[in-house]
CSV table of C-alpha atoms in Angstrom, one decimal:
chain,number,residue,atom,x,y,z
A,1,MET,CA,0.0,0.0,0.0
A,2,VAL,CA,2.8,2.4,0.8
A,3,THR,CA,4.5,1.7,-2.5
A,4,ASN,CA,1.2,2.5,-4.3
A,5,PHE,CA,1.0,5.8,-2.4
A,6,PHE,CA,4.5,6.9,-3.4
A,7,THR,CA,4.0,5.7,-7.0
A,8,MET,CA,0.7,7.7,-7.2
A,9,HIS,CA,2.4,10.7,-5.7
A,10,PHE,CA,5.2,10.5,-8.2
A,11,VAL,CA,2.7,10.2,-11.1
A,12,ILE,CA,0.6,13.2,-9.9
A,13,HIS,CA,3.8,15.2,-9.5
A,14,GLN,CA,4.7,14.5,-13.1
A,15,TYR,CA,1.2,15.4,-14.3
A,16,TYR,CA,1.4,18.7,-12.3
A,17,ARG,CA,4.7,19.5,-13.9
A,18,ILE,CA,3.1,19.0,-17.4
A,19,PHE,CA,0.3,21.4,-16.4
A,20,GLN,CA,2.9,24.0,-15.2
A,21,GLN,CA,4.8,23.6,-18.5
A,22,SER,CA,1.6,24.2,-20.5
A,23,ILE,CA,0.8,27.3,-18.5
A,24,VAL,CA,4.3,28.8,-18.9
A,25,ASP,CA,4.3,28.0,-22.6
A,26,TYR,CA,1.0,29.7,-23.0
A,27,HIS,CA,2.3,32.8,-21.3
A,28,VAL,CA,5.1,33.2,-23.8
A,29,THR,CA,2.6,34.7,-26.1
A,30,ASP,CA,-0.3,35.3,-23.6
A,31,ASN,CA,-2.7,35.0,-26.6
A,32,THR,CA,-5.9,33.0,-26.6
A,33,ASP,CA,-5.5,32.5,-30.4
A,34,ALA,CA,-2.0,31.2,-30.2
A,35,VAL,CA,-1.3,27.9,-31.9
A,36,ILE,CA,-0.5,25.2,-29.4
A,37,ASN,CA,2.9,23.6,-29.7
A,38,ASN,CA,2.5,20.4,-27.6
A,39,PRO,CA,5.9,18.9,-27.1
A,40,PHE,CA,4.7,15.4,-26.2
A,41,ASP,CA,4.1,12.4,-28.4
A,42,GLU,CA,0.7,12.7,-29.9
A,43,TYR,CA,-0.5,9.4,-28.5
A,44,SER,CA,0.8,9.8,-25.0
A,45,ILE,CA,-1.1,10.7,-21.8
A,46,GLU,CA,1.4,13.5,-21.4
A,47,HIS,CA,0.1,15.0,-24.7
A,48,MET,CA,-3.5,14.8,-23.5
A,49,LEU,CA,-2.6,16.4,-20.2
A,50,TYR,CA,-0.7,19.3,-21.8
A,51,GLN,CA,-3.6,19.8,-24.3
A,52,LYS,CA,-6.2,19.7,-21.5
A,53,ASN,CA,-4.3,22.3,-19.5
A,54,TRP,CA,-3.8,24.5,-22.6
A,55,ILE,CA,-7.6,24.4,-23.0
A,56,ASP,CA,-8.1,25.4,-19.4
A,57,THR,CA,-5.5,28.2,-19.7
A,58,VAL,CA,-7.1,29.7,-22.7
A,59,GLN,CA,-10.5,29.4,-21.1
A,60,TRP,CA,-9.2,31.1,-18.0
A,61,HIS,CA,-8.0,34.1,-20.0
A,62,LEU,CA,-11.2,34.3,-22.0
A,63,GLU,CA,-13.1,34.4,-18.7
A,64,ASP,CA,-10.9,37.3,-17.6
A,65,ARG,CA,-11.7,39.2,-20.8
A,66,ILE,CA,-15.5,38.6,-20.6
A,67,ARG,CA,-15.5,40.0,-17.0
A,68,HIS,CA,-14.1,43.4,-18.1
A,69,PRO,CA,-16.7,46.0,-17.1
A,70,ASP,CA,-16.3,48.0,-20.4
A,71,ILE,CA,-16.7,45.0,-22.7
A,72,ASP,CA,-18.8,45.5,-25.8
A,73,ALA,CA,-21.9,43.3,-25.9
A,74,GLN,CA,-21.1,41.8,-29.3
A,75,GLU,CA,-17.5,41.0,-28.2
A,76,ALA,CA,-18.9,39.5,-25.0
A,77,LEU,CA,-21.2,37.2,-27.0
A,78,ILE,CA,-18.4,36.1,-29.3
A,79,ILE,CA,-16.2,35.4,-26.2
A,80,LYS,CA,-19.0,33.5,-24.5
A,81,ARG,CA,-19.5,31.3,-27.5
A,82,THR,CA,-15.8,30.6,-27.6
A,83,ILE,CA,-15.8,29.8,-23.9
A,84,ASP,CA,-18.7,27.3,-24.5
A,85,ARG,CA,-16.7,25.7,-27.3
A,86,TYR,CA,-13.6,25.3,-25.1
A,87,ASN,CA,-15.7,24.0,-22.2
A,88,GLN,CA,-17.0,21.3,-24.5
A,89,GLN,CA,-13.4,20.5,-25.5
A,90,ARG,CA,-12.5,20.4,-21.8
A,91,THR,CA,-15.3,17.9,-21.0
A,92,ASP,CA,-14.4,15.8,-24.0
A,93,MET,CA,-10.8,15.7,-22.9
A,94,VAL,CA,-11.7,14.6,-19.4
A,95,GLU,CA,-13.8,11.8,-20.8
A,96,THR,CA,-10.9,10.8,-23.1
A,97,LEU,CA,-8.5,10.8,-20.1
A,98,ASP,CA,-11.0,8.7,-18.1
A,99,ASP,CA,-11.2,6.2,-21.0
A,100,CYS,CA,-7.4,6.1,-21.3
A,101,ILE,CA,-6.8,5.7,-17.6
A,102,VAL,CA,-9.4,3.0,-17.2
A,103,LYS,CA,-8.0,1.1,-20.1
A,104,ASN,CA,-4.4,1.4,-19.0
A,105,LEU,CA,-5.2,0.4,-15.4
A,106,GLY,CA,-7.3,-2.6,-16.6
A,107,ILE,CA,-10.3,-1.5,-14.6
A,108,ASP,CA,-13.5,-3.5,-15.2
A,109,GLU,CA,-16.0,-0.7,-15.8
A,110,ALA,CA,-18.8,-3.2,-15.3
A,111,ASN,CA,-17.7,-3.9,-11.7
A,112,THR,CA,-20.0,-1.7,-9.7
A,113,SER,CA,-18.5,-2.9,-6.4
A,114,LEU,CA,-15.6,-0.5,-6.8
A,115,PRO,CA,-16.0,2.6,-4.6
A,116,LEU,CA,-16.3,6.0,-6.3
A,117,ASN,CA,-14.2,8.3,-4.2
A,118,THR,CA,-14.3,11.3,-6.5
A,119,GLU,CA,-16.1,12.3,-9.7
A,120,SER,CA,-13.6,10.3,-11.8
A,121,ILE,CA,-9.8,10.3,-12.3
A,122,GLY,CA,-10.2,12.6,-15.3
A,123,TRP,CA,-12.2,15.2,-13.3
A,124,ALA,CA,-9.7,14.9,-10.4
A,125,LEU,CA,-6.9,15.7,-12.9
A,126,ASP,CA,-9.1,18.6,-14.2
A,127,ARG,CA,-9.2,20.0,-10.7
A,128,LEU,CA,-5.4,19.7,-10.5
A,129,SER,CA,-5.0,21.5,-13.8
A,130,ILE,CA,-7.2,24.4,-12.5
A,131,LEU,CA,-5.2,24.4,-9.2
A,132,ALA,CA,-2.0,24.8,-11.2
A,133,LEU,CA,-3.6,27.8,-13.0
A,134,LYS,CA,-4.7,29.4,-9.7
A,135,ILE,CA,-1.3,29.0,-8.2
A,136,TYR,CA,0.4,30.5,-11.3
A,137,HIS,CA,-1.8,33.5,-11.4
A,138,THR,CA,-1.8,34.1,-7.6
A,139,GLU,CA,2.0,34.0,-7.6
A,140,GLU,CA,2.0,36.3,-10.6
A,141,ALA,CA,-0.2,38.8,-8.8
A,142,TYR,CA,1.8,38.4,-5.6
A,143,ALA,CA,4.9,39.5,-7.4
A,144,ARG,CA,3.4,42.9,-7.8
A,145,HIS,CA,4.0,45.4,-5.0
A,146,ASP,CA,0.5,46.9,-4.9
A,147,ILE,CA,-1.4,43.8,-3.7
A,148,SER,CA,-4.0,43.7,-0.9
A,149,GLU,CA,-3.6,42.0,2.4
A,150,LYS,CA,-6.3,39.5,1.3
A,151,LEU,CA,-4.1,38.4,-1.7
A,152,LYS,CA,-1.1,38.1,0.6
A,153,GLN,CA,-3.1,35.7,2.8
A,154,CYS,CA,-4.2,33.8,-0.2
A,155,ASN,CA,-0.6,33.4,-1.3
A,156,ARG,CA,0.4,32.1,2.1
A,157,LYS,CA,-2.3,29.5,1.9
A,158,ILE,CA,-1.2,28.4,-1.6
A,159,THR,CA,2.4,28.2,-0.4
A,160,LEU,CA,1.3,25.7,2.3
A,161,HIS,CA,-0.5,23.5,-0.2
A,162,ARG,CA,2.0,23.7,-3.1
A,163,ILE,CA,3.0,20.5,-4.9
A,164,ARG,CA,6.7,20.4,-5.4
């Protein structure tokens, strides 16, 4: 059981690093229309994780744009439809990850006696991807000198929970 814990921790750590790489790569251009340059083999889980996080990162920045108080209504509608399209891609990617993981782990999906401890492995990875984005953007904001005390407290909390 201990070996399984350490193995799982190592794997999750690797996946988190892939998410971080995707986020950093996105911010080279910081452009929601940038072409993705996924460095991983097309048929690998690493490729899927990088792609999934790229989708999350683009969606994150589109959400920022649509919340701008002076946004034009027509532009907001276009962005909203783009967000919806990315959200569908995100959901499709989670389902693909679930299928891949279930297949690679040899889990019998028909076995209903297995306990469900979270939504699914794919959705748990989705949450980790979003956490990586939150940490990146909180640290980015924290680097500024004009931040509020509330953001400083938030950064301290993130620091305590950081995956290294």
